[in-house]
mmCIF file of N, CA, C and O in Angstrom:
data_model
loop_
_atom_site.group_PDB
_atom_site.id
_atom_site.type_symbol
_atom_site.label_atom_id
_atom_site.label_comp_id
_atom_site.label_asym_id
_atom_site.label_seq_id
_atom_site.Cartn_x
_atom_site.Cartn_y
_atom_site.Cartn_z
ATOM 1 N N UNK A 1 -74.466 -99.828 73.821
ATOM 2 C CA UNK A 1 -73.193 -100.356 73.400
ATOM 3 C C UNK A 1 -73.412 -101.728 72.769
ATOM 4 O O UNK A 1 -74.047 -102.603 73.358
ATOM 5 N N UNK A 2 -72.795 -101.925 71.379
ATOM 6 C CA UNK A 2 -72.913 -103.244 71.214
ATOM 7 C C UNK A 2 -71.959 -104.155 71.691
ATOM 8 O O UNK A 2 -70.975 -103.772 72.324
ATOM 9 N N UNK A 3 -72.202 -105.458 71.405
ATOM 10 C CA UNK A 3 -71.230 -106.467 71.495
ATOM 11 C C UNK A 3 -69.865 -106.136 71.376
ATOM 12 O O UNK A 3 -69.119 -105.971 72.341
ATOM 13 N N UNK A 4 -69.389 -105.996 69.652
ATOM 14 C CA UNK A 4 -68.625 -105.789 69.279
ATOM 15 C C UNK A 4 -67.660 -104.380 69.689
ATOM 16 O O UNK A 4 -66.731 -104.215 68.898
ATOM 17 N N UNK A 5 -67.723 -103.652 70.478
ATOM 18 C CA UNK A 5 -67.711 -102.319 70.648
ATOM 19 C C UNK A 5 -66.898 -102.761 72.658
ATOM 20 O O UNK A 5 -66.027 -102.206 73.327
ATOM 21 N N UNK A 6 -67.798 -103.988 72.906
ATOM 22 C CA UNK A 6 -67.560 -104.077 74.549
ATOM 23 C C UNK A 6 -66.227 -105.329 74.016
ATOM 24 O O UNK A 6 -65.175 -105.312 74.655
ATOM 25 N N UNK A 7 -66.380 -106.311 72.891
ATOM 26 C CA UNK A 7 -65.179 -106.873 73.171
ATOM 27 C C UNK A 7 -63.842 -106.072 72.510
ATOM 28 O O UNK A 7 -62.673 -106.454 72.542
ATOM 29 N N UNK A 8 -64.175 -105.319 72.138
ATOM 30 C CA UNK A 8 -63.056 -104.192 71.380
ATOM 31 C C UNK A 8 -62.178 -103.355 72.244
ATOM 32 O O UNK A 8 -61.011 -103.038 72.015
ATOM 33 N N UNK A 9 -63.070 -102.979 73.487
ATOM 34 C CA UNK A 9 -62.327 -102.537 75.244
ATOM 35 C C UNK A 9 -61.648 -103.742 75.858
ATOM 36 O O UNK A 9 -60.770 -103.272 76.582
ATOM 37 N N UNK A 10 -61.631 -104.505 75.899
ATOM 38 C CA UNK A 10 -61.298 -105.801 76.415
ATOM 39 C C UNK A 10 -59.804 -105.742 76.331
ATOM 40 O O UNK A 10 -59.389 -105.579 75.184
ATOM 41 N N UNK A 11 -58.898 -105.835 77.269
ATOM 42 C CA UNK A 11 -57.226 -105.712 76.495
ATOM 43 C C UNK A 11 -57.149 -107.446 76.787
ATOM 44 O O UNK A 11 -57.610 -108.252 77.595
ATOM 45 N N UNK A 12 -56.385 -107.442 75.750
ATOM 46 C CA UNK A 12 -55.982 -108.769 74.902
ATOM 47 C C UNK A 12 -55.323 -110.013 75.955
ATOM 48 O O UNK A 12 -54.367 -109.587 76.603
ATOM 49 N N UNK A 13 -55.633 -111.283 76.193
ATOM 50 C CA UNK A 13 -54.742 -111.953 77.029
ATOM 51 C C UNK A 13 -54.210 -113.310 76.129
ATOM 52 O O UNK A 13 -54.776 -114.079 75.351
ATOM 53 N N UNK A 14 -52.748 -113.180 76.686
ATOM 54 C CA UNK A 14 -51.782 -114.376 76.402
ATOM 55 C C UNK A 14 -52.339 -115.933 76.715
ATOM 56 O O UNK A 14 -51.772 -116.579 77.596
ATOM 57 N N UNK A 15 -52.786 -116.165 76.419
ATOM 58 C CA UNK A 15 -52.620 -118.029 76.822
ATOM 59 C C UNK A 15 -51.794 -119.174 76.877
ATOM 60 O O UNK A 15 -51.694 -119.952 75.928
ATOM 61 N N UNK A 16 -51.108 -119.330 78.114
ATOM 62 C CA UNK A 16 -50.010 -120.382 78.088
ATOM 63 C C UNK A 16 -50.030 -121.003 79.085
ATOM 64 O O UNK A 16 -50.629 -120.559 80.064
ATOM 65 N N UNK A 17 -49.498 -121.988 79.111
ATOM 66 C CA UNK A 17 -49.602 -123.307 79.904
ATOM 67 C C UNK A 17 -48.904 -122.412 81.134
ATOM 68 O O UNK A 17 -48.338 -121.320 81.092
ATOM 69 N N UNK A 18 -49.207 -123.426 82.369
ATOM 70 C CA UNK A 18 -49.250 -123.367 83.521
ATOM 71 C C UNK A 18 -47.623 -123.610 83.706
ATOM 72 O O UNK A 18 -47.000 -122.894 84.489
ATOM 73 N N UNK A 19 -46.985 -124.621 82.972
ATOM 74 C CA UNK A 19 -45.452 -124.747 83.045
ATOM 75 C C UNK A 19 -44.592 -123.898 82.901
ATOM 76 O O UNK A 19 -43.433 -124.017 83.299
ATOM 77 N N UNK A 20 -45.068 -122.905 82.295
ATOM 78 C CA UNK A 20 -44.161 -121.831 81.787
ATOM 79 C C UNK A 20 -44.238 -120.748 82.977
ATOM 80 O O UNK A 20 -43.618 -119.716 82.721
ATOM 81 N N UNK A 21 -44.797 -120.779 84.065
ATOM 82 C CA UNK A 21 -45.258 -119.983 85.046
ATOM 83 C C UNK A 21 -43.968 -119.354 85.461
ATOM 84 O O UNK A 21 -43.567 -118.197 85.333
ATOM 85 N N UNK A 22 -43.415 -120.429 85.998
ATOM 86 C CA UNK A 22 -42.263 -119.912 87.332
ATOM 87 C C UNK A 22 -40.503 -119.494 86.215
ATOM 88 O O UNK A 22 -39.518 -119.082 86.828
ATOM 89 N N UNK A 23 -40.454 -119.665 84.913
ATOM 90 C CA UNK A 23 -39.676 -119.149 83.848
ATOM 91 C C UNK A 23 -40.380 -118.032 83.804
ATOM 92 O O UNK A 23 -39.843 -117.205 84.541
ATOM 93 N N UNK A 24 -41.381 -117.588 83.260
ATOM 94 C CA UNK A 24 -41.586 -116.004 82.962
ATOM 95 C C UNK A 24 -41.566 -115.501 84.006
ATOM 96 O O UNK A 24 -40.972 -114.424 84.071
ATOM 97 N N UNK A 25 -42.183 -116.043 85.231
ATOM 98 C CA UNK A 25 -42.353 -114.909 86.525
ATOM 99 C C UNK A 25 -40.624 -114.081 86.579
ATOM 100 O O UNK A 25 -40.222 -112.929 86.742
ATOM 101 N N UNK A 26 -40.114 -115.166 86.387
ATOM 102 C CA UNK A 26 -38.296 -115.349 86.907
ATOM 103 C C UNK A 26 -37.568 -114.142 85.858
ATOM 104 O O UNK A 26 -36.875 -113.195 86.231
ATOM 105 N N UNK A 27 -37.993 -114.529 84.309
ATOM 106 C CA UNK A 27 -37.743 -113.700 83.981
ATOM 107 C C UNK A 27 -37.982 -112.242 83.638
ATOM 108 O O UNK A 27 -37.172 -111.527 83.048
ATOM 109 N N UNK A 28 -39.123 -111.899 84.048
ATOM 110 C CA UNK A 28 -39.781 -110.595 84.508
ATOM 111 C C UNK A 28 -38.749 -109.796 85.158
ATOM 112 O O UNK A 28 -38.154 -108.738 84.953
ATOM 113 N N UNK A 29 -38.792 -111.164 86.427
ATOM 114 C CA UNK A 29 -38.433 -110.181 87.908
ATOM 115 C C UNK A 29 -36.909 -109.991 87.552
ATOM 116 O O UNK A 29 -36.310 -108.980 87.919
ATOM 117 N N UNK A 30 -36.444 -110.750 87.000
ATOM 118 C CA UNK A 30 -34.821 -110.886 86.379
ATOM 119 C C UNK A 30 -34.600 -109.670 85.527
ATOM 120 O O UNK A 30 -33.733 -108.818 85.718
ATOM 121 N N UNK A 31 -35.588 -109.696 84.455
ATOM 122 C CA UNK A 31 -35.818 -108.147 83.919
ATOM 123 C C UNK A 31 -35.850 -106.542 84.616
ATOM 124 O O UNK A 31 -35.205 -105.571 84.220
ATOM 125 N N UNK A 32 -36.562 -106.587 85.473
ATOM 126 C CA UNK A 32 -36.915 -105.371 85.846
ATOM 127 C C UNK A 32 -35.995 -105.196 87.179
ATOM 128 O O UNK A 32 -35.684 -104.006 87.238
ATOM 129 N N UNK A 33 -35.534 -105.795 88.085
ATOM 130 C CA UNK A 33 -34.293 -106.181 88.803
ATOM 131 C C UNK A 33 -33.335 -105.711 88.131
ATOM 132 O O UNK A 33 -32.674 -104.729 88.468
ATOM 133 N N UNK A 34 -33.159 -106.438 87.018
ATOM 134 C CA UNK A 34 -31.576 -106.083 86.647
ATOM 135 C C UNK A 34 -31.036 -104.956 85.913
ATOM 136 O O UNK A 34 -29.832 -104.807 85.705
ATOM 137 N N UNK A 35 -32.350 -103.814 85.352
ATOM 138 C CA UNK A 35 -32.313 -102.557 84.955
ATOM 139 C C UNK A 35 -32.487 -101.549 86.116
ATOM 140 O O UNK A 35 -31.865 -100.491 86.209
ATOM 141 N N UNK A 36 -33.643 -102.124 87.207
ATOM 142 C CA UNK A 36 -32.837 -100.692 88.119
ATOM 143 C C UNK A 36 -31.285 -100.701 88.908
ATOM 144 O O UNK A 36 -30.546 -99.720 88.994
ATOM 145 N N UNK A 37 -30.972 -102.238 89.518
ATOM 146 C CA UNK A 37 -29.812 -102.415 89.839
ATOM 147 C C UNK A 37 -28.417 -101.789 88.781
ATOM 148 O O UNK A 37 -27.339 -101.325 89.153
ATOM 149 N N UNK A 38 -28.734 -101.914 87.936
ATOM 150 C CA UNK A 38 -28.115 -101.059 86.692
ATOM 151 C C UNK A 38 -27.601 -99.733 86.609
ATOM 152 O O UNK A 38 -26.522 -99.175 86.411
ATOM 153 N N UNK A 39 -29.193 -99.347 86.912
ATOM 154 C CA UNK A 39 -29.151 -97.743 86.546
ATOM 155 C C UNK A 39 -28.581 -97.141 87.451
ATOM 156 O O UNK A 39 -27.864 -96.156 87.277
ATOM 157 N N UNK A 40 -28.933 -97.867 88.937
ATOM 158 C CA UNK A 40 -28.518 -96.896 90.081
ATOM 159 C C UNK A 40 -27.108 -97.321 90.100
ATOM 160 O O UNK A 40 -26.425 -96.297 90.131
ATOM 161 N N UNK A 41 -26.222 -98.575 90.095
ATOM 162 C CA UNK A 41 -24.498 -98.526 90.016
ATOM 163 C C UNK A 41 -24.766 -97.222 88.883
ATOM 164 O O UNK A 41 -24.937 -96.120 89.404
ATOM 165 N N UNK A 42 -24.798 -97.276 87.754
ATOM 166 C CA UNK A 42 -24.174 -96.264 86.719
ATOM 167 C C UNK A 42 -24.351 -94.953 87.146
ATOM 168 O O UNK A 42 -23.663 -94.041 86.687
ATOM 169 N N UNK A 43 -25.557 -94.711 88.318
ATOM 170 C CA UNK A 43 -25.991 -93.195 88.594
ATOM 171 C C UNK A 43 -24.547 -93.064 90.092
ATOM 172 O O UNK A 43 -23.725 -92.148 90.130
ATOM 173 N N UNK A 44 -24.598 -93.890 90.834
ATOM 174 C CA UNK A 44 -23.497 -93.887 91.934
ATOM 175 C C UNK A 44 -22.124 -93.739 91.200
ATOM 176 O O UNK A 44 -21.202 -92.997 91.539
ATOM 177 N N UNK A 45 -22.151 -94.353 90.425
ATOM 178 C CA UNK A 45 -20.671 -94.197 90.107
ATOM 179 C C UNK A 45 -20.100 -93.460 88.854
ATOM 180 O O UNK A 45 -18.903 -93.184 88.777
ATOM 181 N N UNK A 46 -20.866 -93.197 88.020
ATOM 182 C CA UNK A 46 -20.623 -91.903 87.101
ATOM 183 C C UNK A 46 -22.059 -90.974 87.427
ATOM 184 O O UNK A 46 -21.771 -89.823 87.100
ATOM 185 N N UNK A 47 -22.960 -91.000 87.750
ATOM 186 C CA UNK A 47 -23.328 -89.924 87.820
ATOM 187 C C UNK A 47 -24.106 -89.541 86.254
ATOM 188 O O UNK A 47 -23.450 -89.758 85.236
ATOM 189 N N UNK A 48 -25.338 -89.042 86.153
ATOM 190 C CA UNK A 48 -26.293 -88.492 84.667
ATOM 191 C C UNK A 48 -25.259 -88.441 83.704
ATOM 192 O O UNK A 48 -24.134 -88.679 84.145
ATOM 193 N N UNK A 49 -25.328 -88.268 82.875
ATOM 194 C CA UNK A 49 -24.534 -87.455 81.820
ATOM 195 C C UNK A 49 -25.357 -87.870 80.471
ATOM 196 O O UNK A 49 -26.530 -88.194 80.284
ATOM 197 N N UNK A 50 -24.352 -87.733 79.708
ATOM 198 C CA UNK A 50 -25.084 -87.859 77.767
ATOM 199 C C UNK A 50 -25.036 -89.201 77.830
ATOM 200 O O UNK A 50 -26.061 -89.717 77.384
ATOM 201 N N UNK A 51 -24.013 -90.155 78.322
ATOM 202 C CA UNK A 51 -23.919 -91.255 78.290
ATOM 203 C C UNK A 51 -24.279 -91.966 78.933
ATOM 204 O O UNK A 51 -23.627 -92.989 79.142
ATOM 205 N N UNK A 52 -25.756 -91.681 79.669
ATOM 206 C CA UNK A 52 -25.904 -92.913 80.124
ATOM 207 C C UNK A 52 -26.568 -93.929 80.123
ATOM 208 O O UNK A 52 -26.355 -94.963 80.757
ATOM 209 N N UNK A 53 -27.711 -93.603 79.156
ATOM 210 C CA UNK A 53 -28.655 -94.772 78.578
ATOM 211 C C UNK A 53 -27.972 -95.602 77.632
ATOM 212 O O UNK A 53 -28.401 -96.737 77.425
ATOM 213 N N UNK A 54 -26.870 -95.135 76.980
ATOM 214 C CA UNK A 54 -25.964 -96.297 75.871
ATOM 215 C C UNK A 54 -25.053 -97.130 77.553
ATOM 216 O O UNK A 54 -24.664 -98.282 77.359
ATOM 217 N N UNK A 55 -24.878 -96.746 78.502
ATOM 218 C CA UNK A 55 -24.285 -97.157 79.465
ATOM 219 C C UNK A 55 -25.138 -98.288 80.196
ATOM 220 O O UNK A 55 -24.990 -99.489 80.421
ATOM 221 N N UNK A 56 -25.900 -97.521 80.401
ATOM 222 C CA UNK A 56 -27.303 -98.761 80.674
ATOM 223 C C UNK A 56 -27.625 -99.434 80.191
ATOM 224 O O UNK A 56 -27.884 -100.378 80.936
ATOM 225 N N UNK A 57 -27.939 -99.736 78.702
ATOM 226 C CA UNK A 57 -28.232 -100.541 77.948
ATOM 227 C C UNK A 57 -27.063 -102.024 77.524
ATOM 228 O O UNK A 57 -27.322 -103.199 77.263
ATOM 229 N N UNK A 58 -25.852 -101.323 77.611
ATOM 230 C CA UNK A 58 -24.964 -101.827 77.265
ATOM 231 C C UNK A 58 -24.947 -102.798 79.036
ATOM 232 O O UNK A 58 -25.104 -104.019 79.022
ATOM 233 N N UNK A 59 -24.793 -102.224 80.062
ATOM 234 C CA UNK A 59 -24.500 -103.235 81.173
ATOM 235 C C UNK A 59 -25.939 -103.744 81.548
ATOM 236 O O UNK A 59 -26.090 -104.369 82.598
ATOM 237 N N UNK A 60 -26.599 -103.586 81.026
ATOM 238 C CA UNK A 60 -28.536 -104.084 81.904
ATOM 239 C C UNK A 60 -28.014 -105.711 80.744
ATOM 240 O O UNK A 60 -28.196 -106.891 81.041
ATOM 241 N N UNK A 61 -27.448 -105.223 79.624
ATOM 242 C CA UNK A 61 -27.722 -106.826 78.836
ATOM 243 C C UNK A 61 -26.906 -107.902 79.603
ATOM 244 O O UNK A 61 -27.270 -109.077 79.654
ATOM 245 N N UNK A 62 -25.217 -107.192 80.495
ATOM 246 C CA UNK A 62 -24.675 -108.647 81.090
ATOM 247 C C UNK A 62 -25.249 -108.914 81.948
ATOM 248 O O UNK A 62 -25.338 -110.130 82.121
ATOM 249 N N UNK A 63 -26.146 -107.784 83.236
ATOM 250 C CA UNK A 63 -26.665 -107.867 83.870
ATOM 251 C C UNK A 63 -27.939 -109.080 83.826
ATOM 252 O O UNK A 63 -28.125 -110.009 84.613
ATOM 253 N N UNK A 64 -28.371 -108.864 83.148
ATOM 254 C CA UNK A 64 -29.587 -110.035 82.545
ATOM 255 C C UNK A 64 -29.346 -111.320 82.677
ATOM 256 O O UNK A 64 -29.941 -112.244 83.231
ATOM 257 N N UNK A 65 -27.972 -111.185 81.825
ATOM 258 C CA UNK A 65 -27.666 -112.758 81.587
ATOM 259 C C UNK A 65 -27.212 -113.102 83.062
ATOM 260 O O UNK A 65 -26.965 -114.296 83.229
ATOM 261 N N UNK A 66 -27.105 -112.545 83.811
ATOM 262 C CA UNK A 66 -26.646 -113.377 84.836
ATOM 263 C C UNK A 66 -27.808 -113.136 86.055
ATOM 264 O O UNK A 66 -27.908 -114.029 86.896
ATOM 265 N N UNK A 67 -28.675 -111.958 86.161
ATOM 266 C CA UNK A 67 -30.064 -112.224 86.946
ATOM 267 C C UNK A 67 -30.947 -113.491 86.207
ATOM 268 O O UNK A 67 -31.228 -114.263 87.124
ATOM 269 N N UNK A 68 -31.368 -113.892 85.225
ATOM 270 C CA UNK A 68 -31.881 -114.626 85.039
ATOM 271 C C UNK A 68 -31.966 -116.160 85.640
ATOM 272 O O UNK A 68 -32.849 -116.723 86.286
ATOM 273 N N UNK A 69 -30.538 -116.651 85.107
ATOM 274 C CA UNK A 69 -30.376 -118.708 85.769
ATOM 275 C C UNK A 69 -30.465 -118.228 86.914
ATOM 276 O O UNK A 69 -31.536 -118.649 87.352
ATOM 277 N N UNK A 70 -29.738 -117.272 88.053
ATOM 278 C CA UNK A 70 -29.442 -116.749 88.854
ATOM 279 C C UNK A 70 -30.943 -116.537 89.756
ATOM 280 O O UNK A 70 -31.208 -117.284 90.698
ATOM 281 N N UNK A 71 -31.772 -115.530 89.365
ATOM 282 C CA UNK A 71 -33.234 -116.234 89.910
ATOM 283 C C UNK A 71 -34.332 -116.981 89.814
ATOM 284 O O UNK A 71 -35.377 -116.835 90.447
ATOM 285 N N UNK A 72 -34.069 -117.815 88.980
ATOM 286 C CA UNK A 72 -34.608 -118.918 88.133
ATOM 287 C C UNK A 72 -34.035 -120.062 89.392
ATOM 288 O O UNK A 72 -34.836 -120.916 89.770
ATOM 289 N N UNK A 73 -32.551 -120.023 90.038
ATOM 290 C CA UNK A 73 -32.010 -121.048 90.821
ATOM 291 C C UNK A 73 -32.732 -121.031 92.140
ATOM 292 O O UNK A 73 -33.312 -121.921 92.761
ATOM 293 N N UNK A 74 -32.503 -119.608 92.414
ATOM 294 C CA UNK A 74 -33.013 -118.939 94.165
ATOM 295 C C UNK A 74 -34.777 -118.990 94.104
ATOM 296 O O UNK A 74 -35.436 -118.803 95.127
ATOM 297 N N UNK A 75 -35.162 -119.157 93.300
ATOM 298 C CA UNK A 75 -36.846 -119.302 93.565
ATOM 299 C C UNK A 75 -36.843 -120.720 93.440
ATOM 300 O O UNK A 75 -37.896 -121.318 93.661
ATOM 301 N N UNK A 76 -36.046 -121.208 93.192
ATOM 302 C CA UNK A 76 -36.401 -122.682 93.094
ATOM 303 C C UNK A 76 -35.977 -123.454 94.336
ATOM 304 O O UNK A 76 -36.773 -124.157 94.959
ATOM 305 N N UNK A 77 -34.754 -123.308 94.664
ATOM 306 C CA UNK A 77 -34.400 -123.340 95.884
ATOM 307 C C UNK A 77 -35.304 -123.132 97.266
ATOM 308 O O UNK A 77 -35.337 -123.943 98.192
ATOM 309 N N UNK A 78 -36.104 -121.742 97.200
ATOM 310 C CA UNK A 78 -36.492 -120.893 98.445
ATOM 311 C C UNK A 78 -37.708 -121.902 98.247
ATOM 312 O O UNK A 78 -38.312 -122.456 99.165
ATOM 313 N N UNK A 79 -37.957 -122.039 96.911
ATOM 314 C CA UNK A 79 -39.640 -122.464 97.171
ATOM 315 C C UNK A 79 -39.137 -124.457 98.078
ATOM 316 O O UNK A 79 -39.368 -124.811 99.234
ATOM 317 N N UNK A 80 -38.725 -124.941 97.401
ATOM 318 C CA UNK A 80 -38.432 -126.175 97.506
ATOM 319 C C UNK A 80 -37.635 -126.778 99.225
ATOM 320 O O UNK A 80 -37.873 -127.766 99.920
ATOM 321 N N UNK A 81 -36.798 -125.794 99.356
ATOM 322 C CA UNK A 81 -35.706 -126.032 101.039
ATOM 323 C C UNK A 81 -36.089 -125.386 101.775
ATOM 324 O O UNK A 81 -35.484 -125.412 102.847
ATOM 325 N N UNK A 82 -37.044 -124.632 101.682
ATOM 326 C CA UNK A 82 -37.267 -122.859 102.564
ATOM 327 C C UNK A 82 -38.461 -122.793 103.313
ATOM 328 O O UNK A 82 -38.644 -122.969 104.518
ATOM 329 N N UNK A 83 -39.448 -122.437 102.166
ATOM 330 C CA UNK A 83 -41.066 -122.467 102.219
ATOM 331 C C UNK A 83 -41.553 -123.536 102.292
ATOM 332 O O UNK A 83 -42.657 -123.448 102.829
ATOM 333 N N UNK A 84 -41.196 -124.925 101.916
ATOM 334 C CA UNK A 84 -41.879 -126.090 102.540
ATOM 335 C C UNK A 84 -41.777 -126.461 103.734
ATOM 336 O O UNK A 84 -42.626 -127.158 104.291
ATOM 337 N N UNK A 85 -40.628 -126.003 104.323
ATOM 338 C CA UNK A 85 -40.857 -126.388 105.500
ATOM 339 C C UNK A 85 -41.355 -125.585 106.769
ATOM 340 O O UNK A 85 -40.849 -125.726 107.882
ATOM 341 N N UNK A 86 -42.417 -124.714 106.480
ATOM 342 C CA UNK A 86 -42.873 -123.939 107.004
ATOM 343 C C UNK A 86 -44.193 -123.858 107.037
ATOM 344 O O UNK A 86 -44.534 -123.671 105.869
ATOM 345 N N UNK A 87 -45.096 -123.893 107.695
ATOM 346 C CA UNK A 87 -46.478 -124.005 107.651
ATOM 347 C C UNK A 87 -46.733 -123.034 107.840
ATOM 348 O O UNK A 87 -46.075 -122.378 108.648
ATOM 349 N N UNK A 88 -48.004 -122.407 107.054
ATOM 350 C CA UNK A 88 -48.677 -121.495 106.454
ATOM 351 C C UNK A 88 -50.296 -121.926 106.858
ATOM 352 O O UNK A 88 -50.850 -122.996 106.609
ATOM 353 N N UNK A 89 -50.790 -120.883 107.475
ATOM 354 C CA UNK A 89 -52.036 -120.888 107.894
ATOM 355 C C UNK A 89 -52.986 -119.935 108.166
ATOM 356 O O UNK A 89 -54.104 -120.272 108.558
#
């Protein structure tokens, strides 16, 4: 195998500052949170149908906007009033 061939398998990584950590984590988890919480109200309360990925899509976006500041606040909080005062060993 050559060189070129072993860095070609390699999958690709992002490089970004360390500041941006606890915003993307937040919005990940804000992401993927706020589409199953989504799916399952729309599956409880209407139930499959033709409509329900335009249903999903349409409520995962208010959903978002408000998981996001929303756990962006509570990780900041938990880490700062919560977990500091707790020793870990």
């Amino acid at each position: 195998m050559t060189k070129s061939t072993k860095a070609a398998q390699k999958p690709a990584k992002i490089r970004i500052s360390i500041k941006f950590y606890r915003l993307i984590f937040t919005g990940l988890m804000a992401l993927l949170m706020s589409l199953i919480i989504s799916a399952a109200l729309i599956l409880v309360k209407e139930g499959y149908n033709d409509l329900f990925f335009d249903h999903l899509l349409s409520s995962w976006k208010l959903a978002f906007v408000f998981a996001w500041p929303s756990a962006y606040l509570c990780a900041y909080l938990i880490q700062t009033h919560v977990l500091s005062r707790i020793d870990f060993y």
